[in-house]
mmCIF file of C-alpha atoms in Angstrom:
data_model
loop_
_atom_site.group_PDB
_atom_site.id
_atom_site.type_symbol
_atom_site.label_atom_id
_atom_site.label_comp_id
_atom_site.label_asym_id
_atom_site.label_seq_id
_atom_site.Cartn_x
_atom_site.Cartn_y
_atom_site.Cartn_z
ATOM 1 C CA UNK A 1 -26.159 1.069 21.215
ATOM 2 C CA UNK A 2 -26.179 2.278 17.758
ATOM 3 C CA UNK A 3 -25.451 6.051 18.136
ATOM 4 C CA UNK A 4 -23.081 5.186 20.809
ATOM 5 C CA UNK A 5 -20.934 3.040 18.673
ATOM 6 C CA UNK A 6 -20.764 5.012 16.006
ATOM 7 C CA UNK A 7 -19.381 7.892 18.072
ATOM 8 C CA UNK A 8 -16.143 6.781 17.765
ATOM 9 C CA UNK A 9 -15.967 6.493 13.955
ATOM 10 C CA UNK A 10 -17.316 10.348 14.077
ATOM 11 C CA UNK A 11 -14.356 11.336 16.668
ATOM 12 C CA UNK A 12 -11.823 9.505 13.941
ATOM 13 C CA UNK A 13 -13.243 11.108 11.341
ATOM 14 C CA UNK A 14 -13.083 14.170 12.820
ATOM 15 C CA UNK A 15 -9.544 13.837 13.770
ATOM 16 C CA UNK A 16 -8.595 12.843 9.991
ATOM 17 C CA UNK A 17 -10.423 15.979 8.747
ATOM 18 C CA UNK A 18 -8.041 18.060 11.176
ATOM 19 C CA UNK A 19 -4.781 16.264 9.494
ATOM 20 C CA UNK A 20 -6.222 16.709 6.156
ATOM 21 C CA UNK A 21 -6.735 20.921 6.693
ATOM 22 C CA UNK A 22 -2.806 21.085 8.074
ATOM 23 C CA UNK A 23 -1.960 19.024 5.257
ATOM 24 C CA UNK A 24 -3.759 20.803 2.607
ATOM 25 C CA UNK A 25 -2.347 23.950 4.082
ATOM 26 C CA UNK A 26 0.834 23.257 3.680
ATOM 27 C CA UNK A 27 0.782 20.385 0.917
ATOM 28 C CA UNK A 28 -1.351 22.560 -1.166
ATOM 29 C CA UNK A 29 -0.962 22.603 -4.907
ATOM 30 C CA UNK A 30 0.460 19.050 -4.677
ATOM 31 C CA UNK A 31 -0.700 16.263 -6.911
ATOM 32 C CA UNK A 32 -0.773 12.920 -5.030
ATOM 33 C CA UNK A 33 2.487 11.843 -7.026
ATOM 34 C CA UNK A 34 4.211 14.365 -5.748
ATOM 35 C CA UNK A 35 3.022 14.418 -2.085
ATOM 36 C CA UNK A 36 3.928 10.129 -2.427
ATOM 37 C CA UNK A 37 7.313 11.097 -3.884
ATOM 38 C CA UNK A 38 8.194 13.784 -1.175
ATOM 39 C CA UNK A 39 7.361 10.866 1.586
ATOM 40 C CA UNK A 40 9.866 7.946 -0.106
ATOM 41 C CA UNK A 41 12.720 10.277 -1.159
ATOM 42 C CA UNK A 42 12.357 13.134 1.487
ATOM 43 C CA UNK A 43 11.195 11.595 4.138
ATOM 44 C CA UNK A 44 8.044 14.023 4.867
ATOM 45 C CA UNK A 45 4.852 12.749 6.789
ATOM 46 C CA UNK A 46 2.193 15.311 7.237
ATOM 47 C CA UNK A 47 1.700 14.094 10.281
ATOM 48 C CA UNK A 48 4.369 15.849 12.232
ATOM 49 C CA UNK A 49 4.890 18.519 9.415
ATOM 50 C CA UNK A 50 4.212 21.086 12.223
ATOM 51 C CA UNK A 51 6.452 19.393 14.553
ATOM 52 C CA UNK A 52 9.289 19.190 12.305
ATOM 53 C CA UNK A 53 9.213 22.551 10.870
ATOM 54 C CA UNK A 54 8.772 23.864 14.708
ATOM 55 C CA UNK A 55 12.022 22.195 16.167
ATOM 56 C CA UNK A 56 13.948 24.133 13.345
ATOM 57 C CA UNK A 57 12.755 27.634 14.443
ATOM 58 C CA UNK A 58 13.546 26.601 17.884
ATOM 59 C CA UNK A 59 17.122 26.664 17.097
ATOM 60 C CA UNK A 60 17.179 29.528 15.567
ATOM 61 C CA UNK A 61 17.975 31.354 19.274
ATOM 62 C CA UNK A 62 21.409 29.242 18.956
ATOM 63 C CA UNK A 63 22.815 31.481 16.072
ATOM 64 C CA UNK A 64 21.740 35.224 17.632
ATOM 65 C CA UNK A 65 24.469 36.925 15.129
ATOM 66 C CA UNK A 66 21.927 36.048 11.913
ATOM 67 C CA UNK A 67 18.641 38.048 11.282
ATOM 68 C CA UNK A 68 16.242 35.594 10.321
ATOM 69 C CA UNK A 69 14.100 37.628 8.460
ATOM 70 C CA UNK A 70 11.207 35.349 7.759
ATOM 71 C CA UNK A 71 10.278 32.384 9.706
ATOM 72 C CA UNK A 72 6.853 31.599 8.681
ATOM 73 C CA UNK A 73 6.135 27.590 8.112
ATOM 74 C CA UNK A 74 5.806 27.505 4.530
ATOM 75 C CA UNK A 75 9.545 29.049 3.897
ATOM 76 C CA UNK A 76 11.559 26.733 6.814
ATOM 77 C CA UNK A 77 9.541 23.750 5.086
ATOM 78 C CA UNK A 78 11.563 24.179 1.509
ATOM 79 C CA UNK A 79 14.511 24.062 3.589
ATOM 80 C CA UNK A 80 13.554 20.803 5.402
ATOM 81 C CA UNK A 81 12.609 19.417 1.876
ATOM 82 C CA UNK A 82 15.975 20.504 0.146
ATOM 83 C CA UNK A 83 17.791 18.712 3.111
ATOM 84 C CA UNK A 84 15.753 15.312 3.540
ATOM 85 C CA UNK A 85 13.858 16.388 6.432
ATOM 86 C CA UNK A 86 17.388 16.548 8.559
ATOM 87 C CA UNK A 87 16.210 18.783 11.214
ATOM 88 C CA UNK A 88 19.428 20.196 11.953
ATOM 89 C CA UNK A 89 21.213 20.514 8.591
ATOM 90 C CA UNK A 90 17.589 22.468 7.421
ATOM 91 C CA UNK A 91 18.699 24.337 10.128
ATOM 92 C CA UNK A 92 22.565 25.090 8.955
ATOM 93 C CA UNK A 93 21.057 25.823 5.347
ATOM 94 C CA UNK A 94 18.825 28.309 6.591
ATOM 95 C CA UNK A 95 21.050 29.951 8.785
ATOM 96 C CA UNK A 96 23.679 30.079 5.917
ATOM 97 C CA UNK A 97 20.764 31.327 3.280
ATOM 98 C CA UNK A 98 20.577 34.849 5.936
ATOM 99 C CA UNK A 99 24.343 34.920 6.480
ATOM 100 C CA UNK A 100 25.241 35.160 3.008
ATOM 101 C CA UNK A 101 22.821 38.067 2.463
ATOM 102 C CA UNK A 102 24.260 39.463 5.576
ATOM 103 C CA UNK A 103 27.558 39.092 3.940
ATOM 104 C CA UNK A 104 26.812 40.349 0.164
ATOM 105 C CA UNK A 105 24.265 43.258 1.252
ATOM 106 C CA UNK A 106 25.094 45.452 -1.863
ATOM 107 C CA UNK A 107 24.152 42.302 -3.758
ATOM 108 C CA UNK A 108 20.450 42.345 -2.217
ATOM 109 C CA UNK A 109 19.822 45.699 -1.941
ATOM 110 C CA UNK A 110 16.926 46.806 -4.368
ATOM 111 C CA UNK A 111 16.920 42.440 -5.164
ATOM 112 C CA UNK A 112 13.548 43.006 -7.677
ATOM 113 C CA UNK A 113 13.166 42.649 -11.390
ATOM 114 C CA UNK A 114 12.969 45.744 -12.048
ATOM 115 C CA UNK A 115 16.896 46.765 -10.480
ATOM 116 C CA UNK A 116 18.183 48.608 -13.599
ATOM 117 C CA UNK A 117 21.332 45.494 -13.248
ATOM 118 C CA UNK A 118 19.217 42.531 -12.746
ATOM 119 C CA UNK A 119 16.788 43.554 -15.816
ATOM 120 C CA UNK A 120 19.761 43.897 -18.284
ATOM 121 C CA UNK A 121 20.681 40.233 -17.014
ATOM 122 C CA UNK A 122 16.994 38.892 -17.092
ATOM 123 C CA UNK A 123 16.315 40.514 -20.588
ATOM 124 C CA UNK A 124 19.633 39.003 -21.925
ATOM 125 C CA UNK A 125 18.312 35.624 -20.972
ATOM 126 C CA UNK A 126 20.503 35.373 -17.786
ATOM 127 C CA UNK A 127 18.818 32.541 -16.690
ATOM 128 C CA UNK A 128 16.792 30.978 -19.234
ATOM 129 C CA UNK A 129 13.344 29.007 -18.131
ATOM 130 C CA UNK A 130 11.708 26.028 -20.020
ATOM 131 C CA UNK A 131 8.250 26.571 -19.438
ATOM 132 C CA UNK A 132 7.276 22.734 -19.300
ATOM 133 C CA UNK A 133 9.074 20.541 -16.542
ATOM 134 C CA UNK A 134 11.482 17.362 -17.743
ATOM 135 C CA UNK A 135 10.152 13.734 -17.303
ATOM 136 C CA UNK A 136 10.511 13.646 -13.456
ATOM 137 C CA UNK A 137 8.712 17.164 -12.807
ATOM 138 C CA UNK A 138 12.050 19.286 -12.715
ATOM 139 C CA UNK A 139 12.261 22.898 -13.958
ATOM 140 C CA UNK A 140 14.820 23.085 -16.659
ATOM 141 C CA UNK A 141 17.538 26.420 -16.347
ATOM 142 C CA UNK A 142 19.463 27.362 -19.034
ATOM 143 C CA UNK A 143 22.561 29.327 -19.482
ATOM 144 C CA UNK A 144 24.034 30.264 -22.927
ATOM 145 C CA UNK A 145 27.421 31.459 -21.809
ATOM 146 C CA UNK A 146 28.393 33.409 -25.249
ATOM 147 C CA UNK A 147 25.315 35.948 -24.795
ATOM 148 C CA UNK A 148 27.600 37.430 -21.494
ATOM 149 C CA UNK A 149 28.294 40.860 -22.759
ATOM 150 C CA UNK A 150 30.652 41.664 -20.157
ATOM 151 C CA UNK A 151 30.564 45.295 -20.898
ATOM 152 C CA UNK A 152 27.055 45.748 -20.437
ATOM 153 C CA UNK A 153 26.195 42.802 -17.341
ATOM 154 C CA UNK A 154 28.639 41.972 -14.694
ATOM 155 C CA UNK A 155 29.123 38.631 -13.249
ATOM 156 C CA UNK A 156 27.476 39.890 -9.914
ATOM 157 C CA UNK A 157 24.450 41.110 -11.684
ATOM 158 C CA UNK A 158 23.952 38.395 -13.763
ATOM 159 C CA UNK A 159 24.128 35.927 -10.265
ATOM 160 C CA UNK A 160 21.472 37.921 -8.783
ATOM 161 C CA UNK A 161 19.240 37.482 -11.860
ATOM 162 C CA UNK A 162 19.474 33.892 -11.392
ATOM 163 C CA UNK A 163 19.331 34.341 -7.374
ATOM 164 C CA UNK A 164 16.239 36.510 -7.850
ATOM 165 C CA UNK A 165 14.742 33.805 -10.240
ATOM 166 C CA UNK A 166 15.159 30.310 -7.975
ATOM 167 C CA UNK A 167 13.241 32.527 -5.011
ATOM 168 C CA UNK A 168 10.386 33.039 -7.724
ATOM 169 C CA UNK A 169 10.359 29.533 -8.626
ATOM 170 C CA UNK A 170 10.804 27.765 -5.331
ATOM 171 C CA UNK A 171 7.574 29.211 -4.375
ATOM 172 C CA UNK A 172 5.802 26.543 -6.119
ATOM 173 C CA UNK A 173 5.918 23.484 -3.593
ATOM 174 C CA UNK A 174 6.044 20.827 -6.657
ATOM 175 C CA UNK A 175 9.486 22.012 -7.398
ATOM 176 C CA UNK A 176 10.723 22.617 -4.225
ATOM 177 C CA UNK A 177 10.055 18.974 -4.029
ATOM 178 C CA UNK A 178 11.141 17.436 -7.422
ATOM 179 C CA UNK A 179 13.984 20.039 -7.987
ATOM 180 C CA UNK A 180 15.766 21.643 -10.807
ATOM 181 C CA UNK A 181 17.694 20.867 -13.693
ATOM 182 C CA UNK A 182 21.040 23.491 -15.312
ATOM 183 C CA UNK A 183 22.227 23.463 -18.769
ATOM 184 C CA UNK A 184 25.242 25.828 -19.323
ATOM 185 C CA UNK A 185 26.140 25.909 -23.289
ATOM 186 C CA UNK A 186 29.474 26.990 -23.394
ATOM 187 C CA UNK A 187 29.477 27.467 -27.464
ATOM 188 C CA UNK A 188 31.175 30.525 -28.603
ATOM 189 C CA UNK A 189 32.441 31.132 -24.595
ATOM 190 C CA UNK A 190 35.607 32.901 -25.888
ATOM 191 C CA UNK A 191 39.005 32.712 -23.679
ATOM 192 C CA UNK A 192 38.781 36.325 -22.995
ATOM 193 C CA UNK A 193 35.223 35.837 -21.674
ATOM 194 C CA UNK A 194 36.611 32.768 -19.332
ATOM 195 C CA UNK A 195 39.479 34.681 -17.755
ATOM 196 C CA UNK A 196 36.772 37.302 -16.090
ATOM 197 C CA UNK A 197 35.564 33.995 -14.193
ATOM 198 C CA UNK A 198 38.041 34.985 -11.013
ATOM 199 C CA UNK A 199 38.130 32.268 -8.441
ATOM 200 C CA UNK A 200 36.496 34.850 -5.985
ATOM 201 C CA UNK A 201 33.221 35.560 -8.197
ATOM 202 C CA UNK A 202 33.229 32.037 -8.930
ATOM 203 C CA UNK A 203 33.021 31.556 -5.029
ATOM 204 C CA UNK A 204 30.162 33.834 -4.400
ATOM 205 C CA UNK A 205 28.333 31.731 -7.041
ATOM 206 C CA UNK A 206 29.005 28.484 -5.492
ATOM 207 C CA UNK A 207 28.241 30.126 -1.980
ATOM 208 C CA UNK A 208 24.794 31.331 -3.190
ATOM 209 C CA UNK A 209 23.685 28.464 -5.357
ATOM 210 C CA UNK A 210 25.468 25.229 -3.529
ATOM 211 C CA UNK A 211 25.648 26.325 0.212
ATOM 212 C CA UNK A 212 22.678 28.956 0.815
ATOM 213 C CA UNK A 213 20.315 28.529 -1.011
ATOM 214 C CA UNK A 214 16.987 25.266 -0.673
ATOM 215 C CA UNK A 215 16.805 24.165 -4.308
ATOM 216 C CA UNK A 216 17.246 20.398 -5.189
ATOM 217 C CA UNK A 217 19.672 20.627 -8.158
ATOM 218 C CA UNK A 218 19.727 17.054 -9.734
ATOM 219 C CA UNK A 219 22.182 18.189 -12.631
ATOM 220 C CA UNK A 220 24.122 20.695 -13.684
ATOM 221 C CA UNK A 221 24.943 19.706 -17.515
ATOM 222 C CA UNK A 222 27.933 21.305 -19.351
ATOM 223 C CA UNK A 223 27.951 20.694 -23.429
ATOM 224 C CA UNK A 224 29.864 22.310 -25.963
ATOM 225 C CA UNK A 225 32.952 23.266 -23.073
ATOM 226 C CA UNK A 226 36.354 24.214 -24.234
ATOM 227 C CA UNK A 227 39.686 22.966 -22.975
ATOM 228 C CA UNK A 228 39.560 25.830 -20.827
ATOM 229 C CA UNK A 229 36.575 25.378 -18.919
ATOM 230 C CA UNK A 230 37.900 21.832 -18.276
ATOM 231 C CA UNK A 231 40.565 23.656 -16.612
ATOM 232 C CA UNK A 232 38.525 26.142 -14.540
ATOM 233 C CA UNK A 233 36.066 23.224 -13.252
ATOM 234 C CA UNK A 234 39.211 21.489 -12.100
ATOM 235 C CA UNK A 235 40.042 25.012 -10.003
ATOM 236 C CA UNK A 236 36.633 25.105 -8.512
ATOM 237 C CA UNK A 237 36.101 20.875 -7.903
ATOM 238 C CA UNK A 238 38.008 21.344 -3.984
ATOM 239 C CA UNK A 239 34.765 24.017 -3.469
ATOM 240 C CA UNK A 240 32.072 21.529 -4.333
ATOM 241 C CA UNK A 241 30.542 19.099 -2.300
ATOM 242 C CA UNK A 242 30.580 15.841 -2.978
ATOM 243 C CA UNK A 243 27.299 15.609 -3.565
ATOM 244 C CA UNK A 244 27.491 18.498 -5.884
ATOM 245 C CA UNK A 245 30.389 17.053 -7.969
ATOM 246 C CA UNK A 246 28.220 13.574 -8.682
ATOM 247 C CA UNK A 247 25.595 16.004 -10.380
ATOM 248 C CA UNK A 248 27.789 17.729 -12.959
ATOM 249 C CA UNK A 249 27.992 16.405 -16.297
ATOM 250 C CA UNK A 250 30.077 17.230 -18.851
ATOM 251 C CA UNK A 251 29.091 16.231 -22.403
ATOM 252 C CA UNK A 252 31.119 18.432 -24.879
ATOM 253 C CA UNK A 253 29.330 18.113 -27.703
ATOM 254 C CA UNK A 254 28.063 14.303 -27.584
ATOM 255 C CA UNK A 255 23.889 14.907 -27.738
ATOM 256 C CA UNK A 256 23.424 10.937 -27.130
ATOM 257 C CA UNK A 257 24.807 11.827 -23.179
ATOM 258 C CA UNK A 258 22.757 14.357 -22.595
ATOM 259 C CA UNK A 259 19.704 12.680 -24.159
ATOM 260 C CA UNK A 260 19.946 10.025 -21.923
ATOM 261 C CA UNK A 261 19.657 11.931 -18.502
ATOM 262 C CA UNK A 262 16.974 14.836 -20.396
ATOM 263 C CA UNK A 263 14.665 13.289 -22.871
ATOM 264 C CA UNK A 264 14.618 15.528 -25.893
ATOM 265 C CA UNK A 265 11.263 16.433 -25.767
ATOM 266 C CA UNK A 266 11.497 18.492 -23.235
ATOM 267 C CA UNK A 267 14.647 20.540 -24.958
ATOM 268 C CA UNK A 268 14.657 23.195 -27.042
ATOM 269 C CA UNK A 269 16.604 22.536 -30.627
ATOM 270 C CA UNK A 270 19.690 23.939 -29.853
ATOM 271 C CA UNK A 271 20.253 20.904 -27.426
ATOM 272 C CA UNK A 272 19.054 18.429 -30.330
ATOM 273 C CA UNK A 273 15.343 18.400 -28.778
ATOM 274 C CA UNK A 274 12.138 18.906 -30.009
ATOM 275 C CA UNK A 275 10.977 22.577 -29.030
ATOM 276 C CA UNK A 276 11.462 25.783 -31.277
ATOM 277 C CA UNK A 277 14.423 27.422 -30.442
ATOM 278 C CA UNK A 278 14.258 28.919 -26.530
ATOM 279 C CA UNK A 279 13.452 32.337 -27.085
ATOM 280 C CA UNK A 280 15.704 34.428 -24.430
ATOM 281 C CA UNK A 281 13.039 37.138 -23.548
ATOM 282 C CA UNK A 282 10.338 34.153 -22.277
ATOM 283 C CA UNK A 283 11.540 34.109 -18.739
ATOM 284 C CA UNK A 284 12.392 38.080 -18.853
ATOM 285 C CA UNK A 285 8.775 38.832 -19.933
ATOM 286 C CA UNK A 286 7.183 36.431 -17.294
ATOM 287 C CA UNK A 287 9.573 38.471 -14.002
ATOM 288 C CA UNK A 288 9.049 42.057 -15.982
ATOM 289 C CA UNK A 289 5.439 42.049 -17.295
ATOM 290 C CA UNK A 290 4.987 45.514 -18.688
ATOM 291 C CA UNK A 291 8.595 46.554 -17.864
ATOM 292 C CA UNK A 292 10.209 44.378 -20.192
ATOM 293 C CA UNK A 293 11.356 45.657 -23.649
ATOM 294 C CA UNK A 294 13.183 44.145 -25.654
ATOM 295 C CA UNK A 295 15.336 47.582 -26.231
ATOM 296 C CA UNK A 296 17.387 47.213 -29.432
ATOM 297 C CA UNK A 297 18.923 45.220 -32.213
ATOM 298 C CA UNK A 298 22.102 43.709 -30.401
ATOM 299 C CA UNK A 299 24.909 42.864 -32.374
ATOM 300 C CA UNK A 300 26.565 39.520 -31.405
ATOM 301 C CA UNK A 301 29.377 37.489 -33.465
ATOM 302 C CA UNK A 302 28.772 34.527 -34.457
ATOM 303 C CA UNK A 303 31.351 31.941 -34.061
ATOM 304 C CA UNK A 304 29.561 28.496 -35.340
ATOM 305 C CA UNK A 305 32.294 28.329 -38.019
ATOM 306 C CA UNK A 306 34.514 27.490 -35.029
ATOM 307 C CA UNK A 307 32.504 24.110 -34.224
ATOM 308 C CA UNK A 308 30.909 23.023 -37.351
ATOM 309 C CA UNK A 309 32.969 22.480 -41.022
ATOM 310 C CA UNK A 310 32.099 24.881 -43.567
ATOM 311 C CA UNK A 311 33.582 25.861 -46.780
ATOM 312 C CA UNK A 312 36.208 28.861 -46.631
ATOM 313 C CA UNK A 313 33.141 31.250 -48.333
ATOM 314 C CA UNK A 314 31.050 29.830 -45.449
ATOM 315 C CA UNK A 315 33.660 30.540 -42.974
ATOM 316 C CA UNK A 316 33.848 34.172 -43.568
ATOM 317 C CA UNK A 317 30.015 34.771 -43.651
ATOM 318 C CA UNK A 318 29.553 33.157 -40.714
ATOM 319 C CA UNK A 319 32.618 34.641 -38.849
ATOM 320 C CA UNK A 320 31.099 38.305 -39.605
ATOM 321 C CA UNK A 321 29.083 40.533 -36.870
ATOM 322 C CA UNK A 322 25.263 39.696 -37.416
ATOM 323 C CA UNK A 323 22.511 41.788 -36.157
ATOM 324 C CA UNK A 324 20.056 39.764 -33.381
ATOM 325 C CA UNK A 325 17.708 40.434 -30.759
ATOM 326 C CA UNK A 326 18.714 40.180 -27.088
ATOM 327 C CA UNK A 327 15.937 37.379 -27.357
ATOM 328 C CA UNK A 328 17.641 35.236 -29.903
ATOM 329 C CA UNK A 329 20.701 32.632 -28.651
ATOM 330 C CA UNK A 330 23.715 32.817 -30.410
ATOM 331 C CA UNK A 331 23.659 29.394 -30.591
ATOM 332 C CA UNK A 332 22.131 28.112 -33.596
ATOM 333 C CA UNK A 333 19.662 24.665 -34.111
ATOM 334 C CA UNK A 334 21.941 21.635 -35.113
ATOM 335 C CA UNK A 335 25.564 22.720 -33.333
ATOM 336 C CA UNK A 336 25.389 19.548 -31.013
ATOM 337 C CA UNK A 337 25.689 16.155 -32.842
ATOM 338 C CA UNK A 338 24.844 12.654 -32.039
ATOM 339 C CA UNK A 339 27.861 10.493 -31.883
ATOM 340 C CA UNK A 340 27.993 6.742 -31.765
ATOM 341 C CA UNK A 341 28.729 4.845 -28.840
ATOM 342 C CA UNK A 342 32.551 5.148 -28.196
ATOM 343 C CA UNK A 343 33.203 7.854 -30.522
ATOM 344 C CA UNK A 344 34.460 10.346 -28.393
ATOM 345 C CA UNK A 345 35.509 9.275 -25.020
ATOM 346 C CA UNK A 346 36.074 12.821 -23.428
ATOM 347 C CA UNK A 347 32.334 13.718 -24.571
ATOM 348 C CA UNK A 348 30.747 11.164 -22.475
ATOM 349 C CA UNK A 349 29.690 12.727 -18.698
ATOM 350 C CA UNK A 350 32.117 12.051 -16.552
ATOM 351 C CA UNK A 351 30.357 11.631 -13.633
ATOM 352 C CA UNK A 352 26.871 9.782 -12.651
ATOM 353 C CA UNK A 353 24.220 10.676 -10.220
ATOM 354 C CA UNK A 354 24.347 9.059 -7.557
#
């Protein structure tokens, strides 16, 4: 009776080993938290992973006019996890993901680090990366606005950099899972500068980032944006999803907003926080290896004199051209400023997550 009745414990265990190897395969790299967090907010169970990720390749024979190009479980599982585990709107994001590279092919063509266009971005810190993750696991992107040297990057380049960089990062399951956050510090973003931001480039961003590609975005965070800006998000809003819209911030330059959605311990100074100034070549070095240099002395102007008081001798030292690496920011430590509650009304975000 013994070994008969234990038989059945055997079989079970048996049966839980086999879940545990498909989970492991394709929860591996997860810490528990994460794998706990992915079943309450995404809705994942391991235990028809396969299934789910199998009825979304089955449609793929619905859309013939789209070459998916890869199909393989791990990639249609970040775009089950970037839409809830919604079987057919996982679908409609990876369909759209292949039709907008079928649409922009000169924008994917040679789509490496090492593309003479994407390097200049990458190496001009177009996108920056935080190396440590935020408070809720999220990998923090940063865009300094000013450093766009429209002479030497265009727009389209600089949107492949940071196309080229989100397919690095997503390969890391944690973050396809707890998401991203963007910081876009419009200091020095001169009205020149703004009126290259057509409505059509500005589309093929939104296209790429909002409507084709699997990231979890859980803010995009504006500080230190002119009147102008204002003006150009109001042009764009009708593009963005609702969704998308609850998820942009805009803080001008009120630090006590943005500190209360990013702790500042996981910011560099320049957004009031606690880390050395981000150095722009970190996330350049890490994509290039031994192809990145850091090529010359770059001359940028400085325009903190615009934002913070000095005395007419300071104004006209720190209005002058001053010599920097592309690795610097042109945005100095100390431009944001805490305000008190109330302050400023126009600095506070004006919209919430949801």
């Amino acid at each position: 009776m013994g070994p008969v009745s234990l038989l059945p414990k055997y079989q079970k265990l048996s049966t839980w080993k086999g879940d545990l190897a498909k989970m492991t395969h394709l929860q591996a790299g997860l810490s528990p938290e994460t794998i706990e967090k992915a079943r309450l907010e995404l809705n994942e169970n391991p235990d028809v992973l396969h299934q789910d990720i199998q009825q979304v390749r089955d449609m793929i024979i619905t859309r013939p006019d789209i070459g998916f190009l890869r199909t393989d479980d791990a990639f249609i599982l970040r775009f089950l996890r970037a839409r809830k585990f919604h079987q057919a709107d996982a679908f409609r994001l990876l369909a759209q993901y292949f039709q907008y590279r079928q649409l922009n092919l000169d924008m994917f063509k040679n789509f490496k680090a090492d593309d003479p266009g994407i390097k200049r971005a990458l190496i001009d810190g177009f996108p920056g990366v935080l190396e440590n993750r935020d408070h809720y696991g999220r990998k923090i992107l940063l865009l300094f606005a000013a450093n766009w040297d429209q002479s030497r990057n265009s727009f389209t380049d600089i949107l492949r950099a940071i196309l080229l960089s989100l397919e690095v990062l997503i390969e890391d399951p944690e973050l396809q899972i707890n998401g991203f956050i963007l910081i876009i510090d419009w200091s020095n973003f001169s009205f020149k500068q703004a009126s290259k931001l057509t409505p059509s480039i500005l589309k093929l961003a939104i296209e790429g980032l909002q409507d084709s590609f699997p990231a979890r975005f859980g803010g995009v965070h504006f500080v230190n944006q002119p009147w102008y800006i204002h003006a150009l998000y109001t042009l764009i809003k009708p593009f963005l999803k609702d969704k998308t819209r609850k998820r942009i911030f805009l803080h001008g330059n009120n630090l006590n907003s943005l500190h209360q959605l990013i702790h500042p311990e996981f910011l560099p100074s320049e957004f009031g926080g606690t880390l050395p100034p981000y150095d722009m070549g970190t996330w350049a070095r890490t994509l290039l290896g031994p192809d990145y240099s850091d090529e010359n002395d770059y001359t940028h102007t400085s325009y903190n004199a615009m934002h913070v008081k000095h005395t007419s001798s300071n104004l006209e030292r720190e209005c002058s051209p001053k010599p920097m690496k592309r690795s610097q920011s042109v945005v100095e430590a100390g431009t944001l400023k805490h305000e008190d509650k109330g302050e400023n009304e126009n600095a506070r975000p004006l919209l919430a997550l949801d």
